[in-house]
C-alpha cells in the first residue's frame, strides 16, 4: 500500500515536532528537546531552502538547546 503524504503534511509534522521540543526544553529535558528539534530540522531541510525565513528560528532553538546541554560541537 502506497501512502501519499503531501509536502504540507510533512511541514505540519515538523511544526508539531518543534512544539513538542519547546515543551521539553521548558521542562528542562534538553536531550528530548534536541531530538525533536533535530527531527524538525531534517524535514525542513528537505522542504525549504536553507535561506527560508523559518530556518533561523529553528537553528536558534536548536542552538539554545545545545547551549543548555553544554554541547558546543
PDB file of C-alpha atoms in Angstrom:
ATOM      1  CA  UNK A   1       0.000   0.000   0.000  1.00  0.00           C
ATOM      2  CA  UNK A   2       1.459   3.295  -1.062  1.00  0.00           C
ATOM      3  CA  UNK A   3       0.748   6.185   1.263  1.00  0.00           C
ATOM      4  CA  UNK A   4       0.638   9.645  -0.269  1.00  0.00           C
ATOM      5  CA  UNK A   5       1.949  12.318   2.011  1.00  0.00           C
ATOM      6  CA  UNK A   6       1.911  15.878   0.832  1.00  0.00           C
ATOM      7  CA  UNK A   7       4.587  18.467   1.480  1.00  0.00           C
ATOM      8  CA  UNK A   8       2.205  20.377   3.748  1.00  0.00           C
ATOM      9  CA  UNK A   9       1.695  17.221   5.848  1.00  0.00           C
ATOM     10  CA  UNK A  10       5.450  16.986   6.384  1.00  0.00           C
ATOM     11  CA  UNK A  11       5.664  20.657   7.289  1.00  0.00           C
ATOM     12  CA  UNK A  12       2.816  20.255   9.771  1.00  0.00           C
ATOM     13  CA  UNK A  13       4.677  17.318  11.288  1.00  0.00           C
ATOM     14  CA  UNK A  14       7.806  19.456  11.565  1.00  0.00           C
ATOM     15  CA  UNK A  15       5.803  22.160  13.353  1.00  0.00           C
ATOM     16  CA  UNK A  16       4.443  19.515  15.706  1.00  0.00           C
ATOM     17  CA  UNK A  17       7.991  18.328  16.437  1.00  0.00           C
ATOM     18  CA  UNK A  18       9.099  21.895  17.128  1.00  0.00           C
ATOM     19  CA  UNK A  19       6.217  22.450  19.538  1.00  0.00           C
ATOM     20  CA  UNK A  20       6.968  19.218  21.395  1.00  0.00           C
ATOM     21  CA  UNK A  21      10.647  20.193  21.537  1.00  0.00           C
ATOM     22  CA  UNK A  22       9.745  23.579  23.019  1.00  0.00           C
ATOM     23  CA  UNK A  23       7.737  21.880  25.760  1.00  0.00           C
ATOM     24  CA  UNK A  24      10.621  19.548  26.582  1.00  0.00           C
ATOM     25  CA  UNK A  25      13.006  22.499  26.610  1.00  0.00           C
ATOM     26  CA  UNK A  26      10.815  24.393  29.082  1.00  0.00           C
ATOM     27  CA  UNK A  27      10.699  21.287  31.258  1.00  0.00           C
ATOM     28  CA  UNK A  28      14.487  21.074  31.253  1.00  0.00           C
ATOM     29  CA  UNK A  29      14.522  17.830  29.286  1.00  0.00           C
ATOM     30  CA  UNK A  30      17.096  19.067  26.832  1.00  0.00           C
ATOM     31  CA  UNK A  31      18.059  15.738  25.259  1.00  0.00           C
ATOM     32  CA  UNK A  32      14.433  15.083  24.321  1.00  0.00           C
ATOM     33  CA  UNK A  33      14.097  18.662  23.040  1.00  0.00           C
ATOM     34  CA  UNK A  34      17.241  18.229  20.952  1.00  0.00           C
ATOM     35  CA  UNK A  35      15.881  15.026  19.414  1.00  0.00           C
ATOM     36  CA  UNK A  36      12.624  16.674  18.362  1.00  0.00           C
ATOM     37  CA  UNK A  37      14.301  19.856  17.067  1.00  0.00           C
ATOM     38  CA  UNK A  38      16.600  17.638  15.013  1.00  0.00           C
ATOM     39  CA  UNK A  39      13.633  15.766  13.508  1.00  0.00           C
ATOM     40  CA  UNK A  40      12.011  19.081  12.612  1.00  0.00           C
ATOM     41  CA  UNK A  41      15.249  20.330  11.085  1.00  0.00           C
ATOM     42  CA  UNK A  42      15.550  17.239   8.880  1.00  0.00           C
ATOM     43  CA  UNK A  43      12.055  17.804   7.499  1.00  0.00           C
ATOM     44  CA  UNK A  44      12.651  21.499   6.925  1.00  0.00           C
ATOM     45  CA  UNK A  45      15.944  20.867   5.155  1.00  0.00           C
ATOM     46  CA  UNK A  46      14.170  18.556   2.711  1.00  0.00           C
ATOM     47  CA  UNK A  47      11.350  21.021   2.060  1.00  0.00           C
ATOM     48  CA  UNK A  48      12.815  24.506   2.396  1.00  0.00           C
ATOM     49  CA  UNK A  49      15.826  26.297   1.051  1.00  0.00           C
ATOM     50  CA  UNK A  50      18.407  26.940   3.753  1.00  0.00           C
ATOM     51  CA  UNK A  51      17.680  30.647   3.344  1.00  0.00           C
ATOM     52  CA  UNK A  52      13.963  30.267   4.136  1.00  0.00           C
ATOM     53  CA  UNK A  53      12.737  32.729   6.766  1.00  0.00           C
ATOM     54  CA  UNK A  54      11.725  29.912   9.143  1.00  0.00           C
ATOM     55  CA  UNK A  55      15.175  28.358   9.362  1.00  0.00           C
ATOM     56  CA  UNK A  56      16.873  30.952  11.638  1.00  0.00           C
ATOM     57  CA  UNK A  57      14.286  30.410  14.375  1.00  0.00           C
ATOM     58  CA  UNK A  58      14.743  26.670  14.223  1.00  0.00           C
ATOM     59  CA  UNK A  59      18.532  26.965  14.321  1.00  0.00           C
ATOM     60  CA  UNK A  60      18.241  29.396  17.231  1.00  0.00           C
ATOM     61  CA  UNK A  61      16.051  26.990  19.205  1.00  0.00           C
ATOM     62  CA  UNK A  62      18.371  24.102  18.445  1.00  0.00           C
ATOM     63  CA  UNK A  63      21.396  26.176  19.440  1.00  0.00           C
ATOM     64  CA  UNK A  64      19.757  27.221  22.691  1.00  0.00           C
ATOM     65  CA  UNK A  65      19.093  23.577  23.481  1.00  0.00           C
ATOM     66  CA  UNK A  66      22.718  22.672  22.720  1.00  0.00           C
ATOM     67  CA  UNK A  67      23.839  25.501  24.999  1.00  0.00           C
ATOM     68  CA  UNK A  68      21.690  24.085  27.794  1.00  0.00           C
ATOM     69  CA  UNK A  69      23.314  20.704  27.221  1.00  0.00           C
ATOM     70  CA  UNK A  70      26.768  22.349  27.135  1.00  0.00           C
ATOM     71  CA  UNK A  71      27.219  20.688  23.732  1.00  0.00           C
ATOM     72  CA  UNK A  72      29.197  23.077  21.571  1.00  0.00           C
ATOM     73  CA  UNK A  73      30.099  20.691  18.747  1.00  0.00           C
TER      74      UNK A  73
END
